[in-house]
């Protein structure tokens, strides 16, 4: 039976279309040629790219090359390249030198954490099957092309930390399959396109600039929204409160006004929420006050809403946030009582309710919070008695009265913590003893006041007589003064301690600062171990008071006090007090039993105790402390001497940064010129030609420290080798690691490689290209950034240049 002409024509057409489609698919040889041509344009060739060559076995290349994956094309059934992954190799060259048209079969491009320049190549828009485009942490410039909207299958677009400029094209909203979008840390400006509201599947979004539109309410799967530190104004869209899957929400540091969105946290998944430094008004959302979702929102660890105009009362339901560690509602217009339910927050370590209109007494339940370290209740209308368990407290400018608790923190507290209250009494220096009228009831106080009114005239007369007699007596006294006991009066200026008593105890505990008790030495003084009769152990630093260096050492002493009195972090050494007297100047610290990291690393027996897990935790501890100093203090604090000798360890190997004698509190608005300071081998290279110190100087030192921790010794010549940036200076991970320890397993090797990769970024000779301490700390904490089944022990550590 003959086929009809129409059927025959259709068959021929289908066959021709299939043939043309197959013909349009580039061959594997063409794709390999495109990659080799691009490799030739790169300024450095890391060892991983040595496999990129024309081998004898043409049946497997380039599918066997490093970072290349192949699969069969659906239409042509021929092997083609589908994925390229060259993350973190520090490749230097032009991105648009790669012929993406020849690589039109790719579904995934992973070229992040390199040094690629140029614009986003137009050829990328021909990759119709592309699902993942990851180009973050490069130096790609120019505008975002509206043609990116042609990548209809794109699910992940990561372009953060580049040099992109211009406005965000509204066509991005046509990428209906987009799940992740990150455009942070670029030079983008202008409004957020309303078309982004069409991205129904979007779950992540970062730092987009411009007014906040209500389109976010349409992004029903959004989990992270970072809008902080921009210039947003106007109200926060109500629609944001409808996002049930929202986990991270930050819009602090803007000019936002109006109330917070109602329904906020109603989805019960919010973990991190900050909105401080705005002009927000009105009460806290009802979802924070009454909604059952607050009980579900059990993962919230930090809530900061300070420096707004919030009104109303503090919700009692905040006591149902079991993991809350930081609560900052200061500088608002909150009124009413402090809820006793806050006493349920057993992990709370910082509570700031200062500068509000709160009244009533401080709940006793708050006094039972054993983890609470920082409490600021100043500038309210609080009354009643104080509390028992703190490291630092400020209850000044209230209406508190009665006895101060007898715990050590209060006995040794400066009076500034309590000024401008009603009638406090107790063992705080400058307070009357509680046997006075301060402890009497109101009824007794009335009787007392009546007696005072009756007795005062007689007392005044008596005082006048006594004064007259004393003046006459003084005139008859000899003008010679016995100065033997002068040194016993007012020689001590000490925070949290009775200076004279502590000095006496320290002298006795150290046998008058005998060498036997010396546990460390530095350029500005010696450190002694002092065990007091109370069994408490302190580390006491005695500052050198050499006459020629008196002013320098006095400045060191004052800098260390000023820095450490402003900060409180579990990974920063605690300053308990200080003495200043004719015998010398002393700083009293928390005693860290294991001593400094430098001594541990130089001792073979002790270094073995620092297994790979403990070393990674030390890196995390130091990174978190630096991030706190640089980003969470009222003014950034730069340490200027981050070295292994200034990292101390406690019995559980918790790491603390110590020795703030060179620290500088930065002036945010201008330059911070200072003399060169630090330890050779850790000093950032830019300080050779500039006196302007920045946070990036600490970041460089941190990079050196990370290398030292995993190598077991100072990296020395490796630093200069890395800075040259040539392939001859590349080194494998297993060649770097401390040989005194057994090589790490696969999982530990992956974590170490990730950390060393961060270290290399911190060592970039150009400070502007180094990550901030916050970025470095976040990347160190997110080990998922290193993916894939790779033998990390044999991966090359590449240079930052």
PDB file of N, CA and C in Angstrom, residues 444-534:
ATOM      1  N   UNK A 444       8.029  53.549 107.677  1.00  0.00           N
ATOM      2  CA  UNK A 444       9.131  53.945 108.550  1.00  0.00           C
ATOM      3  C   UNK A 444       9.847  55.177 108.010  1.00  0.00           C
ATOM      4  N   UNK A 445       9.878  55.275 106.681  1.00  0.00           N
ATOM      5  CA  UNK A 445      10.567  56.405 106.077  1.00  0.00           C
ATOM      6  C   UNK A 445       9.872  57.712 106.448  1.00  0.00           C
ATOM      7  N   UNK A 446       8.541  57.667 106.582  1.00  0.00           N
ATOM      8  CA  UNK A 446       7.815  58.876 106.967  1.00  0.00           C
ATOM      9  C   UNK A 446       8.214  59.314 108.373  1.00  0.00           C
ATOM     10  N   UNK A 447       8.286  58.318 109.290  1.00  0.00           N
ATOM     11  CA  UNK A 447       8.703  58.634 110.650  1.00  0.00           C
ATOM     12  C   UNK A 447      10.118  59.189 110.655  1.00  0.00           C
ATOM     13  N   UNK A 448      10.958  58.513 109.859  1.00  0.00           N
ATOM     14  CA  UNK A 448      12.363  58.935 109.761  1.00  0.00           C
ATOM     15  C   UNK A 448      12.464  60.370 109.259  1.00  0.00           C
ATOM     16  N   UNK A 449      11.686  60.694 108.232  1.00  0.00           N
ATOM     17  CA  UNK A 449      11.714  62.047 107.667  1.00  0.00           C
ATOM     18  C   UNK A 449      11.266  63.079 108.695  1.00  0.00           C
ATOM     19  N   UNK A 450      10.271  62.687 109.504  1.00  0.00           N
ATOM     20  CA  UNK A 450       9.797  63.618 110.527  1.00  0.00           C
ATOM     21  C   UNK A 450      10.875  63.895 111.573  1.00  0.00           C
ATOM     22  N   UNK A 451      11.568  62.826 111.975  1.00  0.00           N
ATOM     23  CA  UNK A 451      12.658  62.979 112.936  1.00  0.00           C
ATOM     24  C   UNK A 451      13.769  63.845 112.363  1.00  0.00           C
ATOM     25  N   UNK A 452      14.061  63.629 111.076  1.00  0.00           N
ATOM     26  CA  UNK A 452      15.111  64.418 110.430  1.00  0.00           C
ATOM     27  C   UNK A 452      14.761  65.898 110.456  1.00  0.00           C
ATOM     28  N   UNK A 453      13.501  66.212 110.186  1.00  0.00           N
ATOM     29  CA  UNK A 453      13.078  67.607 110.170  1.00  0.00           C
ATOM     30  C   UNK A 453      13.227  68.250 111.539  1.00  0.00           C
ATOM     31  N   UNK A 454      13.065  67.432 112.564  1.00  0.00           N
ATOM     32  CA  UNK A 454      13.194  67.973 113.923  1.00  0.00           C
ATOM     33  C   UNK A 454      14.646  68.140 114.337  1.00  0.00           C
ATOM     34  N   UNK A 455      15.473  67.239 113.875  1.00  0.00           N
ATOM     35  CA  UNK A 455      16.861  67.211 114.347  1.00  0.00           C
ATOM     36  C   UNK A 455      17.781  68.089 113.509  1.00  0.00           C
ATOM     37  N   UNK A 456      17.429  68.304 112.218  1.00  0.00           N
ATOM     38  CA  UNK A 456      18.333  69.003 111.299  1.00  0.00           C
ATOM     39  C   UNK A 456      18.804  70.349 111.837  1.00  0.00           C
ATOM     40  N   UNK A 457      17.913  71.240 112.381  1.00  0.00           N
ATOM     41  CA  UNK A 457      18.419  72.535 112.870  1.00  0.00           C
ATOM     42  C   UNK A 457      19.502  72.381 113.927  1.00  0.00           C
ATOM     43  N   UNK A 458      19.276  71.437 114.863  1.00  0.00           N
ATOM     44  CA  UNK A 458      20.287  71.234 115.911  1.00  0.00           C
ATOM     45  C   UNK A 458      21.591  70.722 115.317  1.00  0.00           C
ATOM     46  N   UNK A 459      21.476  69.830 114.317  1.00  0.00           N
ATOM     47  CA  UNK A 459      22.690  69.292 113.684  1.00  0.00           C
ATOM     48  C   UNK A 459      23.469  70.379 112.955  1.00  0.00           C
ATOM     49  N   UNK A 460      22.734  71.258 112.273  1.00  0.00           N
ATOM     50  CA  UNK A 460      23.411  72.334 111.537  1.00  0.00           C
ATOM     51  C   UNK A 460      24.215  73.202 112.487  1.00  0.00           C
ATOM     52  N   UNK A 461      23.611  73.536 113.623  1.00  0.00           N
ATOM     53  CA  UNK A 461      24.326  74.345 114.627  1.00  0.00           C
ATOM     54  C   UNK A 461      25.570  73.632 115.124  1.00  0.00           C
ATOM     55  N   UNK A 462      25.418  72.336 115.397  1.00  0.00           N
ATOM     56  CA  UNK A 462      26.553  71.553 115.891  1.00  0.00           C
ATOM     57  C   UNK A 462      27.673  71.493 114.860  1.00  0.00           C
ATOM     58  N   UNK A 463      27.292  71.296 113.582  1.00  0.00           N
ATOM     59  CA  UNK A 463      28.299  71.226 112.518  1.00  0.00           C
ATOM     60  C   UNK A 463      29.055  72.532 112.402  1.00  0.00           C
ATOM     61  N   UNK A 464      28.353  73.674 112.503  1.00  0.00           N
ATOM     62  CA  UNK A 464      29.021  74.971 112.404  1.00  0.00           C
ATOM     63  C   UNK A 464      30.059  75.138 113.505  1.00  0.00           C
ATOM     64  N   UNK A 465      29.688  74.713 114.707  1.00  0.00           N
ATOM     65  CA  UNK A 465      30.624  74.822 115.832  1.00  0.00           C
ATOM     66  C   UNK A 465      31.859  73.967 115.582  1.00  0.00           C
ATOM     67  N   UNK A 466      31.627  72.713 115.108  1.00  0.00           N
ATOM     68  CA  UNK A 466      32.745  71.800 114.848  1.00  0.00           C
ATOM     69  C   UNK A 466      33.669  72.360 113.781  1.00  0.00           C
ATOM     70  N   UNK A 467      33.085  72.918 112.720  1.00  0.00           N
ATOM     71  CA  UNK A 467      33.889  73.471 111.622  1.00  0.00           C
ATOM     72  C   UNK A 467      34.769  74.602 112.113  1.00  0.00           C
ATOM     73  N   UNK A 468      34.186  75.474 112.947  1.00  0.00           N
ATOM     74  CA  UNK A 468      34.976  76.600 113.474  1.00  0.00           C
ATOM     75  C   UNK A 468      36.149  76.092 114.297  1.00  0.00           C
ATOM     76  N   UNK A 469      35.904  75.107 115.150  1.00  0.00           N
ATOM     77  CA  UNK A 469      36.975  74.542 115.976  1.00  0.00           C
ATOM     78  C   UNK A 469      38.057  73.884 115.124  1.00  0.00           C
ATOM     79  N   UNK A 470      37.629  73.193 114.033  1.00  0.00           N
ATOM     80  CA  UNK A 470      38.606  72.519 113.160  1.00  0.00           C
ATOM     81  C   UNK A 470      39.490  73.525 112.444  1.00  0.00           C
ATOM     82  N   UNK A 471      38.893  74.620 111.984  1.00  0.00           N
ATOM     83  CA  UNK A 471      39.697  75.645 111.296  1.00  0.00           C
ATOM     84  C   UNK A 471      40.755  76.196 112.228  1.00  0.00           C
ATOM     85  N   UNK A 472      40.346  76.489 113.482  1.00  0.00           N
ATOM     86  CA  UNK A 472      41.322  76.995 114.441  1.00  0.00           C
ATOM     87  C   UNK A 472      42.421  75.974 114.696  1.00  0.00           C
ATOM     88  N   UNK A 473      42.043  74.710 114.758  1.00  0.00           N
ATOM     89  CA  UNK A 473      43.027  73.651 115.011  1.00  0.00           C
ATOM     90  C   UNK A 473      44.006  73.517 113.852  1.00  0.00           C
ATOM     91  N   UNK A 474      43.514  73.617 112.621  1.00  0.00           N
ATOM     92  CA  UNK A 474      44.376  73.470 111.446  1.00  0.00           C
ATOM     93  C   UNK A 474      45.388  74.587 111.357  1.00  0.00           C
ATOM     94  N   UNK A 475      44.998  75.765 111.788  1.00  0.00           N
ATOM     95  CA  UNK A 475      45.938  76.898 111.733  1.00  0.00           C
ATOM     96  C   UNK A 475      47.122  76.692 112.668  1.00  0.00           C
ATOM     97  N   UNK A 476      46.895  75.917 113.739  1.00  0.00           N
ATOM     98  CA  UNK A 476      47.949  75.675 114.699  1.00  0.00           C
ATOM     99  C   UNK A 476      48.839  74.505 114.317  1.00  0.00           C
ATOM    100  N   UNK A 477      48.385  73.734 113.320  1.00  0.00           N
ATOM    101  CA  UNK A 477      49.166  72.533 112.949  1.00  0.00           C
ATOM    102  C   UNK A 477      50.446  72.905 112.227  1.00  0.00           C
ATOM    103  N   UNK A 478      51.430  72.029 112.332  1.00  0.00           N
ATOM    104  CA  UNK A 478      52.685  72.225 111.613  1.00  0.00           C
ATOM    105  C   UNK A 478      52.442  72.012 110.129  1.00  0.00           C
ATOM    106  N   UNK A 479      53.154  72.754 109.292  1.00  0.00           N
ATOM    107  CA  UNK A 479      53.004  72.622 107.843  1.00  0.00           C
ATOM    108  C   UNK A 479      53.731  71.417 107.303  1.00  0.00           C
ATOM    109  N   UNK A 480      54.585  70.785 108.151  1.00  0.00           N
ATOM    110  CA  UNK A 480      55.270  69.575 107.683  1.00  0.00           C
ATOM    111  C   UNK A 480      54.304  68.411 107.663  1.00  0.00           C
ATOM    112  N   UNK A 481      54.431  67.581 106.660  1.00  0.00           N
ATOM    113  CA  UNK A 481      53.513  66.451 106.484  1.00  0.00           C
ATOM    114  C   UNK A 481      54.311  65.172 106.403  1.00  0.00           C
ATOM    115  N   UNK A 482      53.898  64.216 107.163  1.00  0.00           N
ATOM    116  CA  UNK A 482      54.515  62.900 107.108  1.00  0.00           C
ATOM    117  C   UNK A 482      53.978  62.183 105.866  1.00  0.00           C
ATOM    118  N   UNK A 483      54.873  61.934 104.889  1.00  0.00           N
ATOM    119  CA  UNK A 483      54.433  61.370 103.611  1.00  0.00           C
ATOM    120  C   UNK A 483      54.570  59.851 103.553  1.00  0.00           C
ATOM    121  N   UNK A 484      54.921  59.234 104.684  1.00  0.00           N
ATOM    122  CA  UNK A 484      55.177  57.793 104.669  1.00  0.00           C
ATOM    123  C   UNK A 484      53.955  57.016 104.202  1.00  0.00           C
ATOM    124  N   UNK A 485      52.751  57.461 104.604  1.00  0.00           N
ATOM    125  CA  UNK A 485      51.537  56.699 104.308  1.00  0.00           C
ATOM    126  C   UNK A 485      50.790  57.212 103.083  1.00  0.00           C
ATOM    127  N   UNK A 486      51.382  58.138 102.334  1.00  0.00           N
ATOM    128  CA  UNK A 486      50.685  58.692 101.178  1.00  0.00           C
ATOM    129  C   UNK A 486      50.386  57.618 100.149  1.00  0.00           C
ATOM    130  N   UNK A 487      51.290  56.696 100.012  1.00  0.00           N
ATOM    131  CA  UNK A 487      51.100  55.675  98.986  1.00  0.00           C
ATOM    132  C   UNK A 487      49.946  54.746  99.298  1.00  0.00           C
ATOM    133  N   UNK A 488      49.374  54.871 100.508  1.00  0.00           N
ATOM    134  CA  UNK A 488      48.256  53.998 100.838  1.00  0.00           C
ATOM    135  C   UNK A 488      46.911  54.640 100.487  1.00  0.00           C
ATOM    136  N   UNK A 489      46.916  55.886  99.990  1.00  0.00           N
ATOM    137  CA  UNK A 489      45.670  56.593  99.763  1.00  0.00           C
ATOM    138  C   UNK A 489      45.440  56.836  98.269  1.00  0.00           C
ATOM    139  N   UNK A 490      44.290  56.395  97.782  1.00  0.00           N
ATOM    140  CA  UNK A 490      43.813  56.728  96.440  1.00  0.00           C
ATOM    141  C   UNK A 490      44.811  56.442  95.336  1.00  0.00           C
ATOM    142  N   UNK A 491      45.573  55.375  95.510  1.00  0.00           N
ATOM    143  CA  UNK A 491      46.549  55.042  94.475  1.00  0.00           C
ATOM    144  C   UNK A 491      45.987  54.081  93.452  1.00  0.00           C
ATOM    145  N   UNK A 492      44.852  53.547  93.724  1.00  0.00           N
ATOM    146  CA  UNK A 492      44.310  52.499  92.857  1.00  0.00           C
ATOM    147  C   UNK A 492      43.068  52.992  92.137  1.00  0.00           C
ATOM    148  N   UNK A 493      43.064  52.764  90.856  1.00  0.00           N
ATOM    149  CA  UNK A 493      41.872  53.002  90.044  1.00  0.00           C
ATOM    150  C   UNK A 493      41.526  51.673  89.422  1.00  0.00           C
ATOM    151  N   UNK A 494      40.476  51.059  89.911  1.00  0.00           N
ATOM    152  CA  UNK A 494      40.244  49.684  89.500  1.00  0.00           C
ATOM    153  C   UNK A 494      38.765  49.445  89.276  1.00  0.00           C
ATOM    154  N   UNK A 495      38.471  48.723  88.232  1.00  0.00           N
ATOM    155  CA  UNK A 495      37.089  48.437  87.841  1.00  0.00           C
ATOM    156  C   UNK A 495      36.690  47.076  88.388  1.00  0.00           C
ATOM    157  N   UNK A 496      35.622  47.001  89.120  1.00  0.00           N
ATOM    158  CA  UNK A 496      35.044  45.769  89.657  1.00  0.00           C
ATOM    159  C   UNK A 496      35.811  45.176  90.837  1.00  0.00           C
ATOM    160  N   UNK A 497      36.766  45.873  91.401  1.00  0.00           N
ATOM    161  CA  UNK A 497      37.490  45.323  92.543  1.00  0.00           C
ATOM    162  C   UNK A 497      37.805  46.426  93.549  1.00  0.00           C
ATOM    163  N   UNK A 498      38.054  46.018  94.782  1.00  0.00           N
ATOM    164  CA  UNK A 498      38.637  46.909  95.773  1.00  0.00           C
ATOM    165  C   UNK A 498      40.125  46.957  95.477  1.00  0.00           C
ATOM    166  N   UNK A 499      40.586  48.053  94.887  1.00  0.00           N
ATOM    167  CA  UNK A 499      41.937  48.121  94.351  1.00  0.00           C
ATOM    168  C   UNK A 499      43.025  47.776  95.329  1.00  0.00           C
ATOM    169  N   UNK A 500      43.004  48.410  96.507  1.00  0.00           N
ATOM    170  CA  UNK A 500      44.084  48.186  97.476  1.00  0.00           C
ATOM    171  C   UNK A 500      44.139  46.732  97.919  1.00  0.00           C
ATOM    172  N   UNK A 501      42.980  46.172  98.182  1.00  0.00           N
ATOM    173  CA  UNK A 501      42.941  44.783  98.646  1.00  0.00           C
ATOM    174  C   UNK A 501      43.425  43.829  97.567  1.00  0.00           C
ATOM    175  N   UNK A 502      42.985  44.059  96.330  1.00  0.00           N
ATOM    176  CA  UNK A 502      43.396  43.180  95.231  1.00  0.00           C
ATOM    177  C   UNK A 502      44.889  43.284  94.981  1.00  0.00           C
ATOM    178  N   UNK A 503      45.420  44.509  95.005  1.00  0.00           N
ATOM    179  CA  UNK A 503      46.854  44.658  94.779  1.00  0.00           C
ATOM    180  C   UNK A 503      47.656  43.891  95.817  1.00  0.00           C
ATOM    181  N   UNK A 504      47.224  43.977  97.062  1.00  0.00           N
ATOM    182  CA  UNK A 504      47.917  43.258  98.126  1.00  0.00           C
ATOM    183  C   UNK A 504      47.860  41.748  97.884  1.00  0.00           C
ATOM    184  N   UNK A 505      46.678  41.260  97.476  1.00  0.00           N
ATOM    185  CA  UNK A 505      46.534  39.828  97.212  1.00  0.00           C
ATOM    186  C   UNK A 505      47.383  39.389  96.019  1.00  0.00           C
ATOM    187  N   UNK A 506      47.443  40.234  94.998  1.00  0.00           N
ATOM    188  CA  UNK A 506      48.228  39.892  93.805  1.00  0.00           C
ATOM    189  C   UNK A 506      49.715  39.817  94.137  1.00  0.00           C
ATOM    190  N   UNK A 507      50.187  40.769  94.910  1.00  0.00           N
ATOM    191  CA  UNK A 507      51.604  40.773  95.304  1.00  0.00           C
ATOM    192  C   UNK A 507      51.934  39.508  96.078  1.00  0.00           C
ATOM    193  N   UNK A 508      51.045  39.123  96.975  1.00  0.00           N
ATOM    194  CA  UNK A 508      51.287  37.916  97.766  1.00  0.00           C
ATOM    195  C   UNK A 508      51.202  36.667  96.901  1.00  0.00           C
ATOM    196  N   UNK A 509      50.222  36.615  95.980  1.00  0.00           N
ATOM    197  CA  UNK A 509      50.021  35.417  95.153  1.00  0.00           C
ATOM    198  C   UNK A 509      51.152  35.201  94.171  1.00  0.00           C
ATOM    199  N   UNK A 510      51.804  36.293  93.752  1.00  0.00           N
ATOM    200  CA  UNK A 510      52.891  36.174  92.772  1.00  0.00           C
ATOM    201  C   UNK A 510      54.265  36.283  93.429  1.00  0.00           C
ATOM    202  N   UNK A 511      54.277  36.310  94.779  1.00  0.00           N
ATOM    203  CA  UNK A 511      55.546  36.455  95.506  1.00  0.00           C
ATOM    204  C   UNK A 511      56.297  37.682  94.988  1.00  0.00           C
ATOM    205  N   UNK A 512      55.558  38.806  95.003  1.00  0.00           N
ATOM    206  CA  UNK A 512      56.075  40.092  94.523  1.00  0.00           C
ATOM    207  C   UNK A 512      56.566  39.985  93.082  1.00  0.00           C
ATOM    208  N   UNK A 513      55.722  39.383  92.243  1.00  0.00           N
ATOM    209  CA  UNK A 513      55.969  39.235  90.803  1.00  0.00           C
ATOM    210  C   UNK A 513      57.272  38.494  90.521  1.00  0.00           C
ATOM    211  N   UNK A 514      57.391  37.363  91.169  1.00  0.00           N
ATOM    212  CA  UNK A 514      58.558  36.504  90.981  1.00  0.00           C
ATOM    213  C   UNK A 514      58.502  35.833  89.606  1.00  0.00           C
ATOM    214  N   UNK A 515      59.683  35.527  89.057  1.00  0.00           N
ATOM    215  CA  UNK A 515      59.773  34.850  87.763  1.00  0.00           C
ATOM    216  C   UNK A 515      59.093  33.490  87.778  1.00  0.00           C
ATOM    217  N   UNK A 516      58.999  32.891  88.962  1.00  0.00           N
ATOM    218  CA  UNK A 516      58.382  31.564  89.081  1.00  0.00           C
ATOM    219  C   UNK A 516      56.927  31.604  88.611  1.00  0.00           C
ATOM    220  N   UNK A 517      56.276  32.733  88.822  1.00  0.00           N
ATOM    221  CA  UNK A 517      54.849  32.861  88.499  1.00  0.00           C
ATOM    222  C   UNK A 517      54.619  33.501  87.131  1.00  0.00           C
ATOM    223  N   UNK A 518      55.710  33.821  86.411  1.00  0.00           N
ATOM    224  CA  UNK A 518      55.575  34.456  85.096  1.00  0.00           C
ATOM    225  C   UNK A 518      55.171  33.398  84.058  1.00  0.00           C
ATOM    226  N   UNK A 519      54.095  33.660  83.331  1.00  0.00           N
ATOM    227  CA  UNK A 519      53.621  32.698  82.325  1.00  0.00           C
ATOM    228  C   UNK A 519      53.688  33.249  80.915  1.00  0.00           C
ATOM    229  N   UNK A 520      54.189  34.462  80.745  1.00  0.00           N
ATOM    230  CA  UNK A 520      54.274  35.019  79.400  1.00  0.00           C
ATOM    231  C   UNK A 520      54.956  36.363  79.423  1.00  0.00           C
ATOM    232  N   UNK A 521      55.460  36.772  78.252  1.00  0.00           N
ATOM    233  CA  UNK A 521      56.142  38.053  78.136  1.00  0.00           C
ATOM    234  C   UNK A 521      55.846  38.645  76.778  1.00  0.00           C
ATOM    235  N   UNK A 522      55.788  39.970  76.740  1.00  0.00           N
ATOM    236  CA  UNK A 522      55.564  40.671  75.492  1.00  0.00           C
ATOM    237  C   UNK A 522      56.363  41.942  75.445  1.00  0.00           C
ATOM    238  N   UNK A 523      56.154  42.717  74.405  1.00  0.00           N
ATOM    239  CA  UNK A 523      56.917  43.946  74.244  1.00  0.00           C
ATOM    240  C   UNK A 523      56.588  44.996  75.276  1.00  0.00           C
ATOM    241  N   UNK A 524      55.406  44.879  75.920  1.00  0.00           N
ATOM    242  CA  UNK A 524      54.977  45.924  76.839  1.00  0.00           C
ATOM    243  C   UNK A 524      54.838  45.448  78.282  1.00  0.00           C
ATOM    244  N   UNK A 525      55.137  44.184  78.545  1.00  0.00           N
ATOM    245  CA  UNK A 525      55.025  43.738  79.916  1.00  0.00           C
ATOM    246  C   UNK A 525      55.077  42.231  80.063  1.00  0.00           C
ATOM    247  N   UNK A 526      54.991  41.782  81.318  1.00  0.00           N
ATOM    248  CA  UNK A 526      54.994  40.362  81.650  1.00  0.00           C
ATOM    249  C   UNK A 526      53.621  39.965  82.176  1.00  0.00           C
ATOM    250  N   UNK A 527      53.295  38.685  82.002  1.00  0.00           N
ATOM    251  CA  UNK A 527      52.015  38.152  82.473  1.00  0.00           C
ATOM    252  C   UNK A 527      52.290  37.123  83.564  1.00  0.00           C
ATOM    253  N   UNK A 528      51.566  37.243  84.669  1.00  0.00           N
ATOM    254  CA  UNK A 528      51.770  36.371  85.818  1.00  0.00           C
ATOM    255  C   UNK A 528      50.473  35.623  86.144  1.00  0.00           C
ATOM    256  N   UNK A 529      50.647  34.422  86.695  1.00  0.00           N
ATOM    257  CA  UNK A 529      49.508  33.651  87.194  1.00  0.00           C
ATOM    258  C   UNK A 529      49.349  33.947  88.671  1.00  0.00           C
ATOM    259  N   UNK A 530      48.134  34.399  89.039  1.00  0.00           N
ATOM    260  CA  UNK A 530      47.881  34.768  90.434  1.00  0.00           C
ATOM    261  C   UNK A 530      46.703  33.970  90.969  1.00  0.00           C
ATOM    262  N   UNK A 531      46.979  33.089  91.950  1.00  0.00           N
ATOM    263  CA  UNK A 531      45.912  32.342  92.625  1.00  0.00           C
ATOM    264  C   UNK A 531      45.643  33.035  93.958  1.00  0.00           C
ATOM    265  N   UNK A 532      44.453  33.644  94.075  1.00  0.00           N
ATOM    266  CA  UNK A 532      44.105  34.397  95.267  1.00  0.00           C
ATOM    267  C   UNK A 532      43.642  33.459  96.384  1.00  0.00           C
ATOM    268  N   UNK A 533      43.605  33.939  97.604  1.00  0.00           N
ATOM    269  CA  UNK A 533      43.151  33.095  98.720  1.00  0.00           C
ATOM    270  C   UNK A 533      41.736  32.554  98.524  1.00  0.00           C
ATOM    271  N   UNK A 534      40.950  33.229  97.686  1.00  0.00           N
ATOM    272  CA  UNK A 534      39.587  32.763  97.403  1.00  0.00           C
ATOM    273  C   UNK A 534      39.569  31.593  96.428  1.00  0.00           C
TER     274      UNK A 534
END
